[in-house]
Amino acid sequence: MHTSSARTAVPQSMTIRLTGADTGISALAAAIRGLPEVDGVVEMALDAPARPDDSSSAGLPDDTASNFSEIRVHVPSSVAYDYVHGRIETLAAHAGVVVEWLDLE
């Protein structure tokens, strides 16, 4: 029985929007880049026109200046994807950054 195809690592990527203070976003992005399971991080160009602040839907106070950044995170396999997804959630909570997963089905 040939089972190696079930164990073959298939590269994965996730696209996320980070919303919060610039310092929190920068710290989170640096932490993501530093994860050994991450193959690469690509910052997405944000060509969209300025949107009105909708901090209430992000769970942020109205008087907090918030910015956002979209990044694509590449990982080597679905196992790494699950691990990195969880680490991003934890790191974001510690950095005070809201994470929106843009490519969930």
N, CA, C and O atoms as a MOPAC input file, in Angstrom:
PM7 MOZYME 1SCF
protein

 N      0.84800 1    -1.18100 1     0.00000 1
 C      0.00000 1     0.00000 1     0.00000 1
 C      0.88800 1     1.23700 1     0.00000 1
 O      1.80400 1     1.35400 1     0.81300 1
 N      0.61600 1     2.13900 1    -0.89700 1
 C      1.42600 1     3.33700 1    -1.06000 1
 C      0.74300 1     4.48800 1    -0.33000 1
 O     -0.31700 1     4.94900 1    -0.75500 1
 N      1.35000 1     4.96200 1     0.77900 1
 C      0.73100 1     6.01100 1     1.58700 1
 C      1.52100 1     7.30900 1     1.58400 1
 O      1.15400 1     8.24900 1     2.28900 1
 N      2.58100 1     7.38300 1     0.82200 1
 C      3.41200 1     8.57800 1     0.86000 1
 C      2.66900 1     9.80600 1     0.34900 1
 O      2.97700 1    10.91900 1     0.77600 1
 N      1.70000 1     9.64300 1    -0.55000 1
 C      0.97300 1    10.80800 1    -1.05200 1
 C      0.16700 1    11.47900 1     0.04900 1
 O     -0.04200 1    12.69100 1     0.00300 1
 N     -0.28600 1    10.72100 1     1.03300 1
 C     -1.02800 1    11.30000 1     2.14700 1
 C     -0.11500 1    12.13500 1     3.03000 1
 O     -0.58000 1    13.02600 1     3.74100 1
 N      1.18100 1    11.85000 1     2.98900 1
 C      2.12800 1    12.56100 1     3.83700 1
 C      2.87800 1    13.64900 1     3.08000 1
 O      3.69100 1    14.35900 1     3.67100 1
 N      2.62600 1    13.79000 1     1.81300 1
 C      3.31300 1    14.79200 1     1.01900 1
 C      2.91400 1    16.18500 1     1.49000 1
 O      1.72900 1    16.49300 1     1.61700 1
 N      3.90600 1    17.01300 1     1.74500 1
 C      3.64300 1    18.37700 1     2.18600 1
 C      3.21100 1    19.22600 1     0.99100 1
 O      3.90100 1    19.28700 1    -0.02700 1
 N      2.08800 1    19.86300 1     1.13000 1
 C      1.58000 1    20.75400 1     0.10000 1
 C      1.64100 1    22.17500 1     0.66200 1
 O      1.01600 1    22.46800 1     1.68100 1
 N      2.39000 1    23.05400 1     0.00300 1
 C      2.47500 1    24.43200 1     0.50100 1
 C      1.08800 1    25.06400 1     0.62400 1
 O      0.20100 1    24.81400 1    -0.19100 1
 N      0.92500 1    25.87200 1     1.64000 1
 C     -0.33000 1    26.54400 1     1.92300 1
 C     -0.04800 1    28.03900 1     2.10300 1
 O      1.08500 1    28.44100 1     2.36500 1
 N     -1.09000 1    28.84700 1     1.96000 1
 C     -0.95500 1    30.26200 1     2.29500 1
 C     -2.24800 1    30.74500 1     2.92800 1
 O     -3.31600 1    30.17300 1     2.71400 1
 N     -2.13100 1    31.80500 1     3.70900 1
 C     -3.28400 1    32.42800 1     4.33500 1
 C     -3.14100 1    33.92900 1     4.16100 1
 O     -2.04700 1    34.47900 1     4.28200 1
 N     -4.25300 1    34.58400 1     3.87600 1
 C     -4.25000 1    36.02800 1     3.73300 1
 C     -5.02700 1    36.60100 1     4.90400 1
 O     -6.15600 1    36.19500 1     5.17900 1
 N     -4.40200 1    37.55300 1     5.59000 1
 C     -5.01800 1    38.13000 1     6.77400 1
 C     -4.94600 1    39.64700 1     6.74800 1
 O     -4.03100 1    40.23500 1     6.17100 1
 N     -5.93500 1    40.27000 1     7.38800 1
 C     -5.92900 1    41.72600 1     7.58500 1
 C     -5.69000 1    41.95900 1     9.07100 1
 O     -6.39300 1    41.41400 1     9.92200 1
 N     -4.69700 1    42.77100 1     9.36500 1
 C     -4.36700 1    43.12800 1    10.73800 1
 C     -4.85300 1    44.54700 1    10.98800 1
 O     -4.52600 1    45.46000 1    10.23100 1
 N     -5.62900 1    44.73400 1    12.04300 1
 C     -6.17000 1    46.04600 1    12.36400 1
 C     -5.78300 1    46.40900 1    13.78800 1
 O     -5.96700 1    45.62200 1    14.71600 1
 N     -5.24200 1    47.61300 1    13.94700 1
 C     -4.84800 1    48.08300 1    15.27000 1
 C     -3.84800 1    49.21500 1    15.16100 1
 O     -3.71300 1    49.84400 1    14.11100 1
 N     -3.15500 1    49.46700 1    16.24700 1
 C     -2.12400 1    50.50700 1    16.26900 1
 C     -0.93700 1    50.05400 1    15.42400 1
 O     -0.65300 1    48.86000 1    15.32400 1
 N     -0.25300 1    51.01400 1    14.82000 1
 C      0.91400 1    50.69500 1    13.98500 1
 C      1.94600 1    49.85800 1    14.73200 1
 O      2.51400 1    48.92700 1    14.16100 1
 N      2.19500 1    50.17400 1    15.99300 1
 C      3.20700 1    49.43400 1    16.74900 1
 C      2.79100 1    47.97500 1    16.94400 1
 O      3.62600 1    47.07600 1    16.85300 1
 N      1.51300 1    47.73800 1    17.20900 1
 C      1.01700 1    46.37200 1    17.37400 1
 C      1.08400 1    45.59000 1    16.07900 1
 O      1.48100 1    44.42500 1    16.06900 1
 N      0.69200 1    46.23400 1    14.97500 1
 C      0.73400 1    45.58100 1    13.66300 1
 C      2.17500 1    45.22800 1    13.29900 1
 O      2.44900 1    44.12200 1    12.83200 1
 N      3.09100 1    46.16800 1    13.51500 1
 C      4.50300 1    45.92100 1    13.19700 1
 C      5.07100 1    44.78800 1    14.04500 1
 O      5.80000 1    43.93300 1    13.54300 1
 N      4.73200 1    44.78900 1    15.32700 1
 C      5.22600 1    43.73700 1    16.21400 1
 C      4.67500 1    42.37600 1    15.81300 1
 O      5.40700 1    41.38600 1    15.81700 1
 N      3.39600 1    42.31600 1    15.46800 1
 C      2.78500 1    41.05500 1    15.06100 1
 C      3.38500 1    40.55900 1    13.75200 1
 O      3.70300 1    39.37600 1    13.62400 1
 N      3.54200 1    41.45300 1    12.77800 1
 C      4.12800 1    41.05400 1    11.49100 1
 C      5.54400 1    40.51600 1    11.68700 1
 O      5.92400 1    39.52900 1    11.05700 1
 N      6.32500 1    41.15500 1    12.55700 1
 C      7.68500 1    40.69200 1    12.83300 1
 C      7.65900 1    39.31600 1    13.51000 1
 O      8.47500 1    38.44900 1    13.19700 1
 N      6.72600 1    39.12600 1    14.43000 1
 C      6.62100 1    37.83900 1    15.11900 1
 C      6.23200 1    36.72900 1    14.14700 1
 O      6.74600 1    35.61400 1    14.23700 1
 N      5.32700 1    37.03000 1    13.22000 1
 C      4.92000 1    36.04000 1    12.21600 1
 C      6.11700 1    35.66200 1    11.34500 1
 O      6.36000 1    34.48400 1    11.08300 1
 N      6.86000 1    36.67600 1    10.90300 1
 C      8.05600 1    36.40800 1    10.08400 1
 C      9.06800 1    35.54300 1    10.82800 1
 O      9.80400 1    34.77400 1    10.20800 1
 N      9.10700 1    35.66400 1    12.14600 1
 C     10.07000 1    34.93100 1    12.94700 1
 C      9.67400 1    33.50000 1    13.27000 1
 O     10.48400 1    32.74900 1    13.81500 1
 N      8.43900 1    33.10200 1    12.94600 1
 C      8.02200 1    31.72800 1    13.22800 1
 C      8.77200 1    30.76600 1    12.30700 1
 O      8.78900 1    30.97800 1    11.09400 1
 N      9.39000 1    29.71700 1    12.84700 1
 C     10.16200 1    28.79200 1    12.00800 1
 C      9.30100 1    28.05000 1    10.98600 1
 O      9.82000 1    27.58300 1     9.97300 1
 N      8.01000 1    27.93600 1    11.23100 1
 C      7.11900 1    27.22700 1    10.30500 1
 C      6.69100 1    28.09100 1     9.11700 1
 O      6.04800 1    27.59000 1     8.19400 1
 N      7.03200 1    29.36300 1     9.12500 1
 C      6.63000 1    30.28500 1     8.05500 1
 C      7.71700 1    30.34300 1     6.99100 1
 O      8.87500 1    30.64300 1     7.28100 1
 N      7.32000 1    30.04800 1     5.73600 1
 C      8.25200 1    30.09900 1     4.60600 1
 C      8.44900 1    31.51400 1     4.08600 1
 O      9.51300 1    31.84300 1     3.56000 1
 N      7.43000 1    32.34900 1     4.23000 1
 C      7.53000 1    33.70600 1     3.72400 1
 C      6.30200 1    34.52000 1     4.05800 1
 O      5.22900 1    33.97500 1     4.31900 1
 N      6.47100 1    35.84600 1     4.04800 1
 C      5.38500 1    36.78000 1     4.30400 1
 C      5.42800 1    37.83300 1     3.20700 1
 O      6.48100 1    38.40600 1     2.92700 1
 N      4.27400 1    38.08500 1     2.58600 1
 C      4.17500 1    39.09000 1     1.53800 1
 C      3.18300 1    40.14600 1     1.98800 1
 O      2.03600 1    39.83200 1     2.30500 1
 N      3.62300 1    41.40000 1     2.01800 1
 C      2.70800 1    42.48700 1     2.33900 1
 C      1.93100 1    42.82700 1     1.07500 1
 O      2.50800 1    43.05700 1     0.01200 1
 N      0.61100 1    42.85400 1     1.21500 1
 C     -0.26000 1    43.12400 1     0.07300 1
 C     -0.38300 1    44.63800 1    -0.11600 1
 O     -0.49500 1    45.38100 1     0.85900 1
 N     -0.36100 1    45.08500 1    -1.35800 1
 C     -0.55900 1    46.50100 1    -1.65500 1
 C     -2.02200 1    46.84200 1    -1.40500 1
 O     -2.92700 1    46.11800 1    -1.82100 1
 N     -2.23100 1    47.94300 1    -0.72600 1
 C     -3.59500 1    48.37100 1    -0.42100 1
 C     -3.92300 1    49.58200 1    -1.28900 1
 O     -3.64700 1    50.72400 1    -0.92000 1
 N     -4.51300 1    49.30800 1    -2.44400 1
 C     -4.85300 1    50.37200 1    -3.37500 1
 C     -6.27900 1    50.87500 1    -3.19100 1
 O     -6.72500 1    51.77100 1    -3.90800 1
 N     -6.99100 1    50.29600 1    -2.23200 1
 C     -8.38400 1    50.68200 1    -2.01900 1
 C     -8.44900 1    52.10300 1    -1.48600 1
 O     -7.56900 1    52.53400 1    -0.74100 1
 N     -9.50200 1    52.83800 1    -1.87200 1
 C     -9.66400 1    54.19000 1    -1.33300 1
 C     -9.88100 1    54.12800 1     0.17700 1
 O    -10.29300 1    53.10100 1     0.71700 1
 N     -9.60200 1    55.22400 1     0.83600 1
 C     -9.77500 1    55.27700 1     2.29200 1
 C    -11.21500 1    54.95200 1     2.65000 1
 O    -12.16200 1    55.46400 1     2.05200 1
 N    -11.34700 1    54.09300 1     3.63200 1
 C    -12.66900 1    53.69200 1     4.07200 1
 C    -12.99500 1    54.39800 1     5.37100 1
 O    -12.09200 1    54.71200 1     6.14600 1
 N    -14.27900 1    54.65300 1     5.62500 1
 C    -14.61700 1    55.24400 1     6.91900 1
 C    -14.25500 1    54.26600 1     8.03200 1
 O    -14.32700 1    53.05100 1     7.85200 1
 N    -13.87100 1    54.80600 1     9.17100 1
 C    -13.50000 1    53.96800 1    10.30400 1
 C    -14.72100 1    53.23700 1    10.81600 1
 O    -15.72400 1    53.85400 1    11.17800 1
 N    -14.63100 1    51.92200 1    10.84500 1
 C    -15.71800 1    51.09700 1    11.38100 1
 C    -15.16100 1    50.30100 1    12.54000 1
 O    -15.20800 1    49.07100 1    12.55300 1
 N    -14.63100 1    51.02800 1    13.51700 1
 C    -13.96700 1    50.36100 1    14.62500 1
 C    -14.93000 1    49.55100 1    15.47600 1
 O    -14.50900 1    48.62800 1    16.17400 1
 N    -16.21800 1    49.88000 1    15.43000 1
 C    -17.16400 1    49.13500 1    16.25700 1
 C    -17.25100 1    47.68200 1    15.81800 1
 O    -17.38900 1    46.79400 1    16.66000 1
 N    -17.17400 1    47.41800 1    14.51000 1
 C    -17.26300 1    46.03700 1    14.04600 1
 C    -15.97600 1    45.26600 1    14.30900 1
 O    -15.98400 1    44.03500 1    14.34000 1
 N    -14.87700 1    45.97900 1    14.49700 1
 C    -13.60700 1    45.31400 1    14.79100 1
 C    -13.41500 1    45.13300 1    16.29400 1
 O    -12.42500 1    44.54200 1    16.72600 1
 N    -14.34800 1    45.63400 1    17.08500 1
 C    -14.23800 1    45.50700 1    18.52200 1
 C    -13.26400 1    46.50100 1    19.13400 1
 O    -12.78400 1    46.28300 1    20.24700 1
 N    -12.96300 1    47.59200 1    18.42800 1
 C    -12.04600 1    48.60400 1    18.92300 1
 C    -12.81900 1    49.82200 1    19.40800 1
 O    -13.86600 1    50.14300 1    18.84500 1
 N    -12.33400 1    50.50500 1    20.43300 1
 C    -13.00000 1    51.73700 1    20.86000 1
 C    -12.95200 1    52.77400 1    19.74900 1
 O    -12.01000 1    52.80300 1    18.95700 1
 N    -13.97800 1    53.63300 1    19.69200 1
 C    -14.07100 1    54.63400 1    18.63500 1
 C    -12.95500 1    55.67100 1    18.68800 1
 O    -12.59700 1    56.24200 1    17.65800 1
 N    -12.39700 1    55.92400 1    19.88400 1
 C    -11.38500 1    56.96100 1    19.99800 1
 C     -9.96800 1    56.45100 1    19.76400 1
 O     -9.01200 1    57.20600 1    19.94000 1
 N     -9.81200 1    55.20200 1    19.37500 1
 C     -8.49800 1    54.61900 1    19.12400 1
 C     -8.16200 1    54.74800 1    17.64200 1
 O     -8.91900 1    54.30700 1    16.77600 1
 N     -7.02400 1    55.35500 1    17.37200 1
 C     -6.58400 1    55.42800 1    15.97900 1
 C     -6.16500 1    54.02800 1    15.55700 1
 O     -5.31000 1    53.40800 1    16.18900 1
 N     -6.77500 1    53.53700 1    14.48500 1
 C     -6.40300 1    52.19800 1    14.04000 1
 C     -6.05800 1    52.21900 1    12.56300 1
 O     -6.61900 1    52.97800 1    11.77300 1
 N     -5.13300 1    51.37600 1    12.22900 1
 C     -4.69300 1    51.21500 1    10.86100 1
 C     -4.83100 1    49.74800 1    10.51400 1
 O     -5.10200 1    48.91700 1    11.38100 1
 N     -4.64100 1    49.42900 1     9.23100 1
 C     -4.68500 1    48.02700 1     8.87500 1
 C     -3.64600 1    47.71100 1     7.83000 1
 O     -3.17700 1    48.57100 1     7.08500 1
 N     -3.30500 1    46.43500 1     7.80900 1
 C     -2.32000 1    45.91900 1     6.87300 1
 C     -2.78600 1    44.53800 1     6.45300 1
 O     -3.28000 1    43.76800 1     7.27700 1
 N     -2.63200 1    44.22200 1     5.18400 1
 C     -2.96700 1    42.88300 1     4.70700 1
 C     -1.68500 1    42.17100 1     4.31600 1
 O     -0.83400 1    42.72100 1     3.61700 1
 N     -1.56600 1    40.92400 1     4.78800 1
 C     -0.38200 1    40.14500 1     4.46500 1
 C     -0.78200 1    38.73300 1     4.06100 1
 O     -1.82100 1    38.22200 1     4.47800 1
 N      0.05600 1    38.11800 1     3.24800 1
 C     -0.11300 1    36.70900 1     2.88400 1
 C      1.04600 1    35.94600 1     3.51900 1
 O      2.21500 1    36.28700 1     3.33800 1
 N      0.68900 1    34.90900 1     4.26400 1
 C      1.67100 1    34.10100 1     4.98500 1
 C      1.75900 1    32.74500 1     4.30000 1
 O      0.74300 1    32.07600 1     4.11400 1
 N      2.96700 1    32.33700 1     3.92300 1
 C      3.19100 1    31.04900 1     3.27000 1
 C      3.78800 1    30.05800 1     4.26400 1
 O      4.72300 1    30.37600 1     4.99800 1
 N      3.22700 1    28.84800 1     4.27100 1
 C      3.71200 1    27.77400 1     5.13900 1
 C      3.87900 1    26.51100 1     4.29500 1
 O      3.26600 1    26.39600 1     3.23400 1
 N      4.70900 1    25.55100 1     4.75600 1
 C      5.02700 1    24.39800 1     3.92500 1
 C      3.96500 1    23.30500 1     3.85700 1
 O      4.01800 1    22.46400 1     2.96000 1
 N      2.99100 1    23.29300 1     4.79000 1
 C      2.03300 1    22.18600 1     4.80400 1
 C      0.77000 1    22.57000 1     5.56000 1
 O      0.71400 1    23.61300 1     6.21200 1
 N     -0.24200 1    21.71300 1     5.46500 1
 C     -1.48800 1    21.96600 1     6.18600 1
 C     -1.29000 1    21.85100 1     7.69400 1
 O     -1.97300 1    22.53500 1     8.45600 1
 N     -0.36800 1    20.99600 1     8.13700 1
 C     -0.07300 1    20.88900 1     9.57300 1
 C      0.52200 1    22.21100 1    10.06600 1
 O      0.12300 1    22.73100 1    11.10800 1
 N      1.47900 1    22.74600 1     9.30800 1
 C      2.07600 1    24.03000 1     9.66500 1
 C      1.02800 1    25.13700 1     9.61200 1
 O      1.05200 1    26.05100 1    10.43700 1
 N      0.11500 1    25.06500 1     8.65500 1
 C     -0.96000 1    26.05600 1     8.52700 1
 C     -1.76100 1    26.11800 1     9.82300 1
 O     -1.98300 1    27.19900 1    10.36900 1
 N     -2.19300 1    24.95700 1    10.31500 1
 C     -2.99800 1    24.91500 1    11.53700 1
 C     -2.22800 1    25.49000 1    12.72700 1
 O     -2.78100 1    26.24800 1    13.52300 1
 N     -0.97000 1    25.13000 1    12.84000 1
 C     -0.14800 1    25.62000 1    13.94300 1
 C      0.02700 1    27.13400 1    13.85300 1
 O     -0.17600 1    27.84600 1    14.83600 1
 N      0.40600 1    27.62400 1    12.66700 1
 C      0.65700 1    29.05600 1    12.48100 1
 C     -0.63000 1    29.85000 1    12.69000 1
 O     -0.59600 1    30.93500 1    13.27000 1
 N     -1.75300 1    29.32700 1    12.22900 1
 C     -3.04800 1    29.99300 1    12.42700 1
 C     -3.28000 1    30.23000 1    13.92100 1
 O     -3.64300 1    31.33200 1    14.33200 1
 N     -3.07300 1    29.20900 1    14.71200 1
 C     -3.24700 1    29.33300 1    16.15500 1
 C     -2.27200 1    30.30400 1    16.79200 1
 O     -2.64400 1    31.08300 1    17.66900 1
 N     -1.01600 1    30.25700 1    16.34900 1
 C      0.00800 1    31.17600 1    16.88500 1
 C     -0.32800 1    32.62500 1    16.53900 1
 O     -0.14000 1    33.51600 1    17.36800 1
 N     -0.82200 1    32.87000 1    15.32400 1
 C     -1.18900 1    34.23800 1    14.93700 1
 C     -2.29600 1    34.75500 1    15.84400 1
 O     -2.24500 1    35.90500 1    16.28100 1
 N     -3.29700 1    33.92600 1    16.13500 1
 C     -4.39200 1    34.33200 1    17.03100 1
 C     -3.83700 1    34.73000 1    18.40200 1
 O     -4.21800 1    35.76200 1    18.95400 1
 N     -2.94300 1    33.91400 1    18.94400 1
 C     -2.37100 1    34.17700 1    20.26900 1
 C     -1.50500 1    35.43300 1    20.25200 1
 O     -1.62300 1    36.28800 1    21.13100 1
 N     -0.62900 1    35.54000 1    19.24200 1
 C      0.25200 1    36.70300 1    19.14000 1
 C     -0.54600 1    37.98800 1    18.95200 1
 O     -0.19600 1    39.02500 1    19.51700 1
 N     -1.61200 1    37.92700 1    18.16700 1
 C     -2.44900 1    39.10500 1    17.92300 1
 C     -3.10700 1    39.57500 1    19.21500 1
 O     -3.16000 1    40.77500 1    19.48600 1
 N     -3.60600 1    38.63600 1    20.01100 1
 C     -4.23500 1    38.99700 1    21.28100 1
 C     -3.23800 1    39.71800 1    22.18600 1
 O     -3.59300 1    40.68900 1    22.85300 1
 N     -2.00100 1    39.24700 1    22.20900 1
 C     -0.97000 1    39.87500 1    23.04100 1
 C     -0.55500 1    41.23900 1    22.49600 1
 O     -0.14800 1    42.11100 1    23.26400 1
 N     -0.65300 1    41.43300 1    21.18500 1
 C     -0.24700 1    42.69900 1    20.56500 1
 C     -1.40100 1    43.69500 1    20.49100 1
 O     -1.19300 1    44.84400 1    20.09900 1
 N     -2.61300 1    43.27900 1    20.85900 1
 C     -3.76900 1    44.16500 1    20.76700 1
 C     -4.20600 1    44.41800 1    19.33900 1
 O     -4.71300 1    45.49300 1    19.01900 1
 N     -4.00800 1    43.42100 1    18.47400 1
 C     -4.34000 1    43.54400 1    17.05300 1
 C     -5.49600 1    42.59900 1    16.72000 1
 O     -5.52600 1    41.45800 1    17.18000 1
 N     -6.43100 1    43.07900 1    15.93000 1
 C     -7.54400 1    42.25700 1    15.46600 1
 C     -7.12900 1    41.60600 1    14.14600 1
 O     -6.63200 1    42.28400 1    13.24700 1
 N     -7.33400 1    40.28700 1    14.03100 1
 C     -6.99300 1    39.54900 1    12.81400 1
 C     -8.28000 1    39.15600 1    12.09700 1
 O     -9.19300 1    38.59200 1    12.70000 1
 N     -8.33800 1    39.45900 1    10.81300 1
 C     -9.44800 1    39.04400 1     9.97000 1
 C     -8.88500 1    38.07700 1     8.92600 1
 O     -7.98200 1    38.43000 1     8.16700 1
 N     -9.42600 1    36.85700 1     8.89300 1
 C     -8.95500 1    35.83900 1     7.95600 1
 C     -9.70900 1    36.03600 1     6.65400 1
 O    -10.92300 1    35.83800 1     6.60500 1
 N     -9.00600 1    36.42400 1     5.59800 1
 C     -9.65000 1    36.79200 1     4.32900 1
 C     -9.88100 1    35.63400 1     3.39200 1
 O    -10.66200 1    35.77100 1     2.45000 1
 N     -9.23700 1    34.49300 1     3.60200 1
 C     -9.37600 1    33.40500 1     2.63700 1
 C    -10.01400 1    32.16500 1     3.23200 1
 O     -9.79600 1    31.06100 1     2.73200 1
 N    -10.79800 1    32.32200 1     4.29100 1
 C    -11.51000 1    31.16800 1     4.85000 1
 C    -12.69000 1    30.82900 1     3.96300 1
 O    -13.36700 1    31.71200 1     3.43600 1
 N    -12.92600 1    29.53200 1     3.80800 1
 C    -14.00800 1    29.08100 1     2.94500 1
 C    -15.31000 1    29.08000 1     3.67700 1
 O    -16.34000 1    28.72700 1     3.10400 1

